[in-house]
PDB file of C-alpha atoms in Angstrom:
ATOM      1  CA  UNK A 238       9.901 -21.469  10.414  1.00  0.00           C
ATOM      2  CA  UNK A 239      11.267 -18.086   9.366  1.00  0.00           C
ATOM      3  CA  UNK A 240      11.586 -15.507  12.301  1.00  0.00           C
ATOM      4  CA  UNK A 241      11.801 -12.210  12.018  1.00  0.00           C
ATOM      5  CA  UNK A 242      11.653  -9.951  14.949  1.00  0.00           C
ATOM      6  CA  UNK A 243      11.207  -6.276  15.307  1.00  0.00           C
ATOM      7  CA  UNK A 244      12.212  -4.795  18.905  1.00  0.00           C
ATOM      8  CA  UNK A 245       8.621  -3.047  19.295  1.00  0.00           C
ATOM      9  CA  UNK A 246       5.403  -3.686  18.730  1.00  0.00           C
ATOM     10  CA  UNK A 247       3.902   0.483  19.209  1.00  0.00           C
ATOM     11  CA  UNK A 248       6.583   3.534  20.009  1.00  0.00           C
ATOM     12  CA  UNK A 249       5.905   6.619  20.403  1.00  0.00           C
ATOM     13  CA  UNK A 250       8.281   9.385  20.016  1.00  0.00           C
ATOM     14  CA  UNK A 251       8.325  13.416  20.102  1.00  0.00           C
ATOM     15  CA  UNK A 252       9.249  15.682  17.161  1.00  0.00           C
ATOM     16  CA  UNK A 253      13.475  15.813  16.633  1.00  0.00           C
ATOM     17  CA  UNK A 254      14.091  12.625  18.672  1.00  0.00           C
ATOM     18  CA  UNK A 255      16.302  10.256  17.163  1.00  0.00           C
ATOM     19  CA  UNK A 256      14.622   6.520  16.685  1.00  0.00           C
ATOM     20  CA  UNK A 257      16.210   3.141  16.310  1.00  0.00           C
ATOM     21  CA  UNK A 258      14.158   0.908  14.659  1.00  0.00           C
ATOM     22  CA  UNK A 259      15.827  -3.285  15.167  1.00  0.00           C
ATOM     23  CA  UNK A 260      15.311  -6.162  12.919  1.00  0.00           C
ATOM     24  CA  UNK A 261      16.760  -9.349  13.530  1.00  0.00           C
ATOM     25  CA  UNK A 262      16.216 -12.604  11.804  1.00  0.00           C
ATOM     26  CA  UNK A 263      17.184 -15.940  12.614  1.00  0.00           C
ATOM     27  CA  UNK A 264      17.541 -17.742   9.221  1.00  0.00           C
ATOM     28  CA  UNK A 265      20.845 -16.411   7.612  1.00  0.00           C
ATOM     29  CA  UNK A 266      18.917 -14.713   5.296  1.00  0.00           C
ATOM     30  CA  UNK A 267      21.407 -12.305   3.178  1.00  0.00           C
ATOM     31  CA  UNK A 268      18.783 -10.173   2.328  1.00  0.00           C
ATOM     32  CA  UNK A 269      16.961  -7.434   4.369  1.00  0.00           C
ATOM     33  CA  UNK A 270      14.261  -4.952   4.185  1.00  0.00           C
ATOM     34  CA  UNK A 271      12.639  -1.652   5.681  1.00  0.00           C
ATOM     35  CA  UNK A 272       9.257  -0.702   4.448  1.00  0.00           C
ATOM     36  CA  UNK A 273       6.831   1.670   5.779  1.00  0.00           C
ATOM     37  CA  UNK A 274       3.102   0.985   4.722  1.00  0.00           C
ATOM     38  CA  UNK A 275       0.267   4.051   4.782  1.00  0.00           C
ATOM     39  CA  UNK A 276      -3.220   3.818   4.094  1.00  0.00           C
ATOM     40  CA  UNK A 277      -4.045   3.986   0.213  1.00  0.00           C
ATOM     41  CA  UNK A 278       0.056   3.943  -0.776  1.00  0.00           C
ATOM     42  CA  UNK A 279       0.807   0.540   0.029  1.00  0.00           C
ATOM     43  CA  UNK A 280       4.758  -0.816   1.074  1.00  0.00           C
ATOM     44  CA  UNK A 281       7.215   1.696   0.054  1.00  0.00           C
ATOM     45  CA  UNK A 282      10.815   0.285   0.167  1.00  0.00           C
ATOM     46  CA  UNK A 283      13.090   2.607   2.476  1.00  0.00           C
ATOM     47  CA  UNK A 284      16.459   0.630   2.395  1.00  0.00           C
ATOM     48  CA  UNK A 285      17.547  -2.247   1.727  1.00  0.00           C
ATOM     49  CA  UNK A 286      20.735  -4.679   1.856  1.00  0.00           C
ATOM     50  CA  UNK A 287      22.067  -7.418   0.144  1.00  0.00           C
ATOM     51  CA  UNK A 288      24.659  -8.481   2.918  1.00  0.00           C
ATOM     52  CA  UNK A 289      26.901  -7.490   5.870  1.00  0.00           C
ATOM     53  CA  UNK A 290      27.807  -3.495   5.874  1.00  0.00           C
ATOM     54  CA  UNK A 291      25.959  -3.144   2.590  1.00  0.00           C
ATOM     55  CA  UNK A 292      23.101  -0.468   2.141  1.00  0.00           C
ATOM     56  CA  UNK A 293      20.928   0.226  -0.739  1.00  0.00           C
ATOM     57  CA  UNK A 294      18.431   3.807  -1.334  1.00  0.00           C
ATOM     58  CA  UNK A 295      15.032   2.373  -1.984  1.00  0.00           C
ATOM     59  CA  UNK A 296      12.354   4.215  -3.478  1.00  0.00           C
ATOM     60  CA  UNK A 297      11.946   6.761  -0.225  1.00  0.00           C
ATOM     61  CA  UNK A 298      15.106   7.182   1.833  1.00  0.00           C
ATOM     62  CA  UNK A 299      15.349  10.797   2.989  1.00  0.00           C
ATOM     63  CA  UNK A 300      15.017  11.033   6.380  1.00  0.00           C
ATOM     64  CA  UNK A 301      16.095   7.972   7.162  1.00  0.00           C
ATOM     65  CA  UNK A 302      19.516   5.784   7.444  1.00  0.00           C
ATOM     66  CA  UNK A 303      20.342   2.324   8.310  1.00  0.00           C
ATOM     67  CA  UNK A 304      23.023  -0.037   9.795  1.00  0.00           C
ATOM     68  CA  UNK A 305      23.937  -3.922   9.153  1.00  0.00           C
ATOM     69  CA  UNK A 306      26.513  -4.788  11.454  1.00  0.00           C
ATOM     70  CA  UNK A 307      26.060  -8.085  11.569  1.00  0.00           C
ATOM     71  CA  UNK A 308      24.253 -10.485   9.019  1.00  0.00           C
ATOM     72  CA  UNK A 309      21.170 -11.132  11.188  1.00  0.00           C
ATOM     73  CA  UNK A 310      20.487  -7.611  12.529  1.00  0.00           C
ATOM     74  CA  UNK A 311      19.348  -4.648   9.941  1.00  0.00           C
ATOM     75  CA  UNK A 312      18.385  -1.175  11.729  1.00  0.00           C
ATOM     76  CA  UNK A 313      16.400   1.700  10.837  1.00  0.00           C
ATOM     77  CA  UNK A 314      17.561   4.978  12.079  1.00  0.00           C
ATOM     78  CA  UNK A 315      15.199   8.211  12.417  1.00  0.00           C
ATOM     79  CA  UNK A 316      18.170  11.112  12.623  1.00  0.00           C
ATOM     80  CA  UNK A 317      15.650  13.794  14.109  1.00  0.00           C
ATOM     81  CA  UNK A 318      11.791  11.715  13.678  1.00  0.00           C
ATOM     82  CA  UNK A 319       8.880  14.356  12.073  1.00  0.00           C
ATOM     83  CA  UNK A 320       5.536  14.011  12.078  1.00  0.00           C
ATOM     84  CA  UNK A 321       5.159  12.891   8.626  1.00  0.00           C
ATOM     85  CA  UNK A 322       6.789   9.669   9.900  1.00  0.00           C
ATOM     86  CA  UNK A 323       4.419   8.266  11.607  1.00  0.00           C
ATOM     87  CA  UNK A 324       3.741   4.960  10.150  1.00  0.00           C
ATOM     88  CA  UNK A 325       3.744   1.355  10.402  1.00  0.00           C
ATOM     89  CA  UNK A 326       7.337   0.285   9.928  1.00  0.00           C
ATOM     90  CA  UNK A 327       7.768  -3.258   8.530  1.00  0.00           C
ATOM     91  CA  UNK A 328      11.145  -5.172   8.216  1.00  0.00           C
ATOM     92  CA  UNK A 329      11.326  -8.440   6.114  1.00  0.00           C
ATOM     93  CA  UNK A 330      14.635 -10.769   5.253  1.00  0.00           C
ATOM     94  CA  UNK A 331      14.886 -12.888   2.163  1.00  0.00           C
ATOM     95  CA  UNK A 332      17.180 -15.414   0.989  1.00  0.00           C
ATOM     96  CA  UNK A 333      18.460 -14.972  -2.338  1.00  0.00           C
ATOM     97  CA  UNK A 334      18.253 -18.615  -3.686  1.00  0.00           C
ATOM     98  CA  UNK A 335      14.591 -19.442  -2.265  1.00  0.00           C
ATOM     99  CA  UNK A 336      13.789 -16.640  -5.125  1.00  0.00           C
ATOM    100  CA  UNK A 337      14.399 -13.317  -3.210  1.00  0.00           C
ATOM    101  CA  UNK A 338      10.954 -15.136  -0.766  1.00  0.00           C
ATOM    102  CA  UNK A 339      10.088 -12.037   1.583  1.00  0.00           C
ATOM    103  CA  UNK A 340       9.335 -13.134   5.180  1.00  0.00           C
ATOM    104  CA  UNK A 341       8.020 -10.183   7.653  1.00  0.00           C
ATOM    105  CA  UNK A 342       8.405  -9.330  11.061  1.00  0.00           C
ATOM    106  CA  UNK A 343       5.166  -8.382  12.954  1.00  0.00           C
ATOM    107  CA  UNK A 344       5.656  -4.680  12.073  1.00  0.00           C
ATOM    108  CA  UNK A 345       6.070  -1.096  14.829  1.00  0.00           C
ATOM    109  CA  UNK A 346       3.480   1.217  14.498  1.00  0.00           C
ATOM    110  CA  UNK A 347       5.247   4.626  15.256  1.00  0.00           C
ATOM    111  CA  UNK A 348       3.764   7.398  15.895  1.00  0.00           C
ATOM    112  CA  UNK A 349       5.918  10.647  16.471  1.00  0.00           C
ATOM    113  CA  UNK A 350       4.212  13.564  18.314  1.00  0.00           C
TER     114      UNK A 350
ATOM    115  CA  UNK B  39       1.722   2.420 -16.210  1.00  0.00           C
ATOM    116  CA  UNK B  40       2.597   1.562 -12.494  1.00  0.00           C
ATOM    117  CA  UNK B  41       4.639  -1.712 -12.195  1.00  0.00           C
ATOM    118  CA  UNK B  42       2.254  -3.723 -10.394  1.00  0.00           C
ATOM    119  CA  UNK B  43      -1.690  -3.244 -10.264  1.00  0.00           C
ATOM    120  CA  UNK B  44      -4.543  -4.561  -8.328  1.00  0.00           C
ATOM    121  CA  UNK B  45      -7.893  -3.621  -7.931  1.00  0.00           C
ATOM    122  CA  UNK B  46      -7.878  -1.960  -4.412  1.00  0.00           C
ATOM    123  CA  UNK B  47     -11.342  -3.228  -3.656  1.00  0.00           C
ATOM    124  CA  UNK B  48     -13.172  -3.680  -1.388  1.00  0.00           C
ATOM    125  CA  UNK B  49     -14.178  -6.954  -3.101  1.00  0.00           C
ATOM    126  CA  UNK B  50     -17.106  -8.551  -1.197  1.00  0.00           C
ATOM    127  CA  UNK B  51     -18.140 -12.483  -2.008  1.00  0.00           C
ATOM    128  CA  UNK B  52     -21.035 -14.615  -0.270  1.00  0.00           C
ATOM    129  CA  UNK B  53     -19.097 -17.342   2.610  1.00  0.00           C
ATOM    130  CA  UNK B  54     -18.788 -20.809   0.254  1.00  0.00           C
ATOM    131  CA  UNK B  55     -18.083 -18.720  -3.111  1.00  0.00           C
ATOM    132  CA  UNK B  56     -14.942 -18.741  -4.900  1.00  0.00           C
ATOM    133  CA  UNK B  57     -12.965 -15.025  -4.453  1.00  0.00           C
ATOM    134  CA  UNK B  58     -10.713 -13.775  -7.848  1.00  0.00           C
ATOM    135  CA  UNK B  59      -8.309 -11.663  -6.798  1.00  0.00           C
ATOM    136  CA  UNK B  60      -6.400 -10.264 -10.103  1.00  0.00           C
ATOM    137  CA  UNK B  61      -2.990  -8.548 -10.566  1.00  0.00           C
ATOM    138  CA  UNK B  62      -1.378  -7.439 -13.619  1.00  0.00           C
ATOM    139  CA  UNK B  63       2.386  -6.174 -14.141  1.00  0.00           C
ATOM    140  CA  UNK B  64       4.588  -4.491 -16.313  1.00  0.00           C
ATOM    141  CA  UNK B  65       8.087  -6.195 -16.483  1.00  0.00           C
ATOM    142  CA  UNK B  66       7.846  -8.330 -18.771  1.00  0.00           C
ATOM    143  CA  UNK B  67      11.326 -10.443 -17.565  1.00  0.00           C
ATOM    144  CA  UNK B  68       9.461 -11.028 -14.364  1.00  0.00           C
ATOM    145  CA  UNK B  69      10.224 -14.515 -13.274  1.00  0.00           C
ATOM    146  CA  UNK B  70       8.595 -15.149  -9.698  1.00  0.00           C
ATOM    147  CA  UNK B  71       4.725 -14.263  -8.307  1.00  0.00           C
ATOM    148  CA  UNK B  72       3.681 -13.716  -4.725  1.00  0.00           C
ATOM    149  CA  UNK B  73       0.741 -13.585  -3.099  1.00  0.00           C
ATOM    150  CA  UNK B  74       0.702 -11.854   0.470  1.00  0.00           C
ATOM    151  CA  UNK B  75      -2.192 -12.140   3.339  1.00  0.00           C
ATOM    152  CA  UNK B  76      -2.600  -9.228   5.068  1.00  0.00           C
ATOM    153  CA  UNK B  77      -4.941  -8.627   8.165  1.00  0.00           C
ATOM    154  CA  UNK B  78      -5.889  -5.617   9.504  1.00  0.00           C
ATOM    155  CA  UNK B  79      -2.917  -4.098  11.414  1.00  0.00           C
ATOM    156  CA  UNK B  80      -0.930  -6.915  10.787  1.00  0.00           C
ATOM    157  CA  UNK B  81       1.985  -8.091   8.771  1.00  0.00           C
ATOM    158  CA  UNK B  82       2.123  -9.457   5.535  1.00  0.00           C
ATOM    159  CA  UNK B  83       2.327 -13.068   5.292  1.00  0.00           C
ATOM    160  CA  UNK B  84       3.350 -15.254   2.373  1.00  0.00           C
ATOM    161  CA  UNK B  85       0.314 -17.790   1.261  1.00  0.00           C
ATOM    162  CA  UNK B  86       1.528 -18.645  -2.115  1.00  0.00           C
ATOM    163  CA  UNK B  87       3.966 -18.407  -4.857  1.00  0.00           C
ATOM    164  CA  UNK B  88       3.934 -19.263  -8.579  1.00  0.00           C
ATOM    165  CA  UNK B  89       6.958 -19.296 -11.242  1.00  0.00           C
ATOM    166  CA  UNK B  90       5.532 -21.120 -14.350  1.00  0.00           C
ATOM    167  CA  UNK B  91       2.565 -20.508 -16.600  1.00  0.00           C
ATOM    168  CA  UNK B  92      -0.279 -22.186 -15.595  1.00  0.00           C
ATOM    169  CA  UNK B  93      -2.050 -22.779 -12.198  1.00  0.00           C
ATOM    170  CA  UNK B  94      -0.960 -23.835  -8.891  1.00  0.00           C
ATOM    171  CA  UNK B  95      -2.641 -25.117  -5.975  1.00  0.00           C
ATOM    172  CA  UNK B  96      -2.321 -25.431  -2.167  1.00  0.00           C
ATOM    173  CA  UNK B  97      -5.537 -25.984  -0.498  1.00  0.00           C
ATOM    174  CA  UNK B  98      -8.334 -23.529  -1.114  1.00  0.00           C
ATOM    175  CA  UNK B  99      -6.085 -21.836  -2.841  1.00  0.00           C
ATOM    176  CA  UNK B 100      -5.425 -21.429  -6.571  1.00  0.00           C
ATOM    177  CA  UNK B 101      -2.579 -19.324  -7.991  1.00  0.00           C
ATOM    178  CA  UNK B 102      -3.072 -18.267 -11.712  1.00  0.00           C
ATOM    179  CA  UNK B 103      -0.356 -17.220 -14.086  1.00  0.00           C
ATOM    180  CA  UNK B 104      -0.229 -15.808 -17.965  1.00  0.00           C
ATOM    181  CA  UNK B 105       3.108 -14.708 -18.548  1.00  0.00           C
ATOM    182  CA  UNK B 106       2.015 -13.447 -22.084  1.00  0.00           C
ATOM    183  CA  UNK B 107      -0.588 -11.370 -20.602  1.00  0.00           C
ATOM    184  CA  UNK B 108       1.424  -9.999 -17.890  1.00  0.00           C
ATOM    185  CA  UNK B 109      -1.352 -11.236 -15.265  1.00  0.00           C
ATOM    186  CA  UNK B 110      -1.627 -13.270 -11.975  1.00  0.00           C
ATOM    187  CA  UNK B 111      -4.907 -14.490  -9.743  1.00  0.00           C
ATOM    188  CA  UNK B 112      -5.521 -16.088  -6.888  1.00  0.00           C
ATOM    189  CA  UNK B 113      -8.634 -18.022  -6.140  1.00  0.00           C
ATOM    190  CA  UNK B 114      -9.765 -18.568  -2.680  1.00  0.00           C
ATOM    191  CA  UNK B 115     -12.924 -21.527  -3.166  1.00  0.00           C
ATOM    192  CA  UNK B 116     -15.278 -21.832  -0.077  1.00  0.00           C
ATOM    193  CA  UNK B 117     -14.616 -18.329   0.800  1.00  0.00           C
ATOM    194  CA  UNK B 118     -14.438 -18.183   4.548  1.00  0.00           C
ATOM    195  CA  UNK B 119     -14.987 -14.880   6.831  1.00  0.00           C
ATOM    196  CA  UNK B 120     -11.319 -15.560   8.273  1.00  0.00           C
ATOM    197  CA  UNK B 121     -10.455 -15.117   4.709  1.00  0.00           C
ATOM    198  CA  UNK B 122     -11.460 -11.666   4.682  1.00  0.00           C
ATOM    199  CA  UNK B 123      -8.202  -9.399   4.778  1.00  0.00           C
ATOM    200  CA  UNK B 124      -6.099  -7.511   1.931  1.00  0.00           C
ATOM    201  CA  UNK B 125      -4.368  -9.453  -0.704  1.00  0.00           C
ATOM    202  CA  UNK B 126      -0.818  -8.060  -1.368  1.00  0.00           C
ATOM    203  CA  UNK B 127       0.406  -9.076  -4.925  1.00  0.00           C
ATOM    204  CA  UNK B 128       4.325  -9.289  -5.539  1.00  0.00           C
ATOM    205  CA  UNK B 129       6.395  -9.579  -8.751  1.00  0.00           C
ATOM    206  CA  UNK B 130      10.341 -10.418  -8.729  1.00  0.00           C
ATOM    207  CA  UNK B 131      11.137  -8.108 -11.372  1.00  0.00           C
ATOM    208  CA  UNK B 132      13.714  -9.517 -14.264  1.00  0.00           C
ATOM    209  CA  UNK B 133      15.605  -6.412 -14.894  1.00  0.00           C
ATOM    210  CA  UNK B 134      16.873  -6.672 -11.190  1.00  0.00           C
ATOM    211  CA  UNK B 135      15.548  -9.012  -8.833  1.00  0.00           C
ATOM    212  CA  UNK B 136      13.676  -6.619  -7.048  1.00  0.00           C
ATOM    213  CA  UNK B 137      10.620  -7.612  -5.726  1.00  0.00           C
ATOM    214  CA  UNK B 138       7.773  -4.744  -6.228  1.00  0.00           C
ATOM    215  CA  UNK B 139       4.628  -5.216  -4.512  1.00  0.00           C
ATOM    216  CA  UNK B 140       0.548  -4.098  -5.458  1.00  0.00           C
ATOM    217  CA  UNK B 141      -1.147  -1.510  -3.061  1.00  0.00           C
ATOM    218  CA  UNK B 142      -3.352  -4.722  -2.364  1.00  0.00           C
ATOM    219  CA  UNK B 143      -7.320  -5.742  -2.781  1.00  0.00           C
ATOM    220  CA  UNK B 144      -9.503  -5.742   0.045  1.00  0.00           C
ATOM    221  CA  UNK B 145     -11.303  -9.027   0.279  1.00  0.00           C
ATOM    222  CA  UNK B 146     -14.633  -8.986   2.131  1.00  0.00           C
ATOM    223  CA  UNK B 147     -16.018 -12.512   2.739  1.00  0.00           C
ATOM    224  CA  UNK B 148     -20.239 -11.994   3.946  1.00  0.00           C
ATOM    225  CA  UNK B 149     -21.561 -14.466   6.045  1.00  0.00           C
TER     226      UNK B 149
END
């Protein structure tokens, strides 16, 4: 089974603190993923990457950054967190020959006061 | 015309019936269909997946797909209340191998 594990289940942070979000995966997956998902918008891709110390924009990625140090571990950065980041925060890992397949992790609500 | 639509629902069906959930998207090159299960303040989780035209079946479920119509299903017979959840649809897009999901349908099984 495909495991993908985010470091926390609920966080909650205050205004201008900066928030590491971890994603680590256990299946040598090349690909990785950070979503956030609202009520009525659905997943919006934040970043992605396609492999070790690669990073791709997705469709919202102000306000955000991300590291991949290492194949199996893909991090979400919040330089100075705002309010209008509170969200649920889903990361998901695919490998590119099982079809680009998107596997979760059990998601971080954040909420940023 | 967004990339890929669903009917956001809620869609409610009698426990025992058979639940259509429909999605329709707008690459035509698109090569690979998802279908997500999503409970309420959990993750998505894959159920099914479908590449060819035609149907597909695992269990209670059915995956539908007309490539010349630009539309998937799934069918969920003997609708069950643990069925009840959002349904995320997902296309791998052709142009680029990105995968672009639906805003999801609310399923609503009564019992």
């Amino acid at each position: 089974d495909v495991k993908v594990t985010q470091s926390s289940r609920y966080l909650v942070k205050r205004t201008g603190e900066k928030v590491f979000l971890e994603c680590v995966q256990d299946m040598d997956h090349e690909n990785m993923f950070w979503y956030r998902q609202d009520p009525g918008l659905g997943l919006r891709l934040i970043y992605f990457s396609y492999d070790v110390k690669m990073k791709e924009k997705g469709d919202i990625p102000e306000g955000y950054s991300v590291s991949r140090e290492k194949k199996e571990r893909f991090s979400l950065i919040l330089e100075s967190a705002s309010t209008n980041q509170t969200s649920m925060y889903l990361c998901a890992s695919a490998f590119m020959r099982q079809g680009n397949i998107q596997y979760f992790g059990a998601g971080t609500r954040l909420s940023v006061l | 015309q967004k990339e890929v639509e669903q009917n956001s629902g809620p869609l409610s069906v009698p426990e025992g019936a058979i639940a259509s959930l429909n999605c329709t998207y707008s690459d035509r090159g698109s090569q690979s269909f998802f279908w997500y299960r999503q409970y309420s303040g959990k993750s998505p989780e894959l159920i099914m997946f479908i590449y060819s035209n035609g149907d597909k079946e695992d269990g209670r479920f059915t995956a539908q797909l007309n490539k010349a119509s630009q539309y998937v299903s799934l069918l969920i017979r003997d609708s069950q209340p643990s069925d009840s959840a959002t349904y995320l649809c997902a296309v791998r897009q052709g142009r680029d191998d990105k995968i672009i999901f639906g805003k999801g349908t609310r399923l609503h099984i009564l019992p």
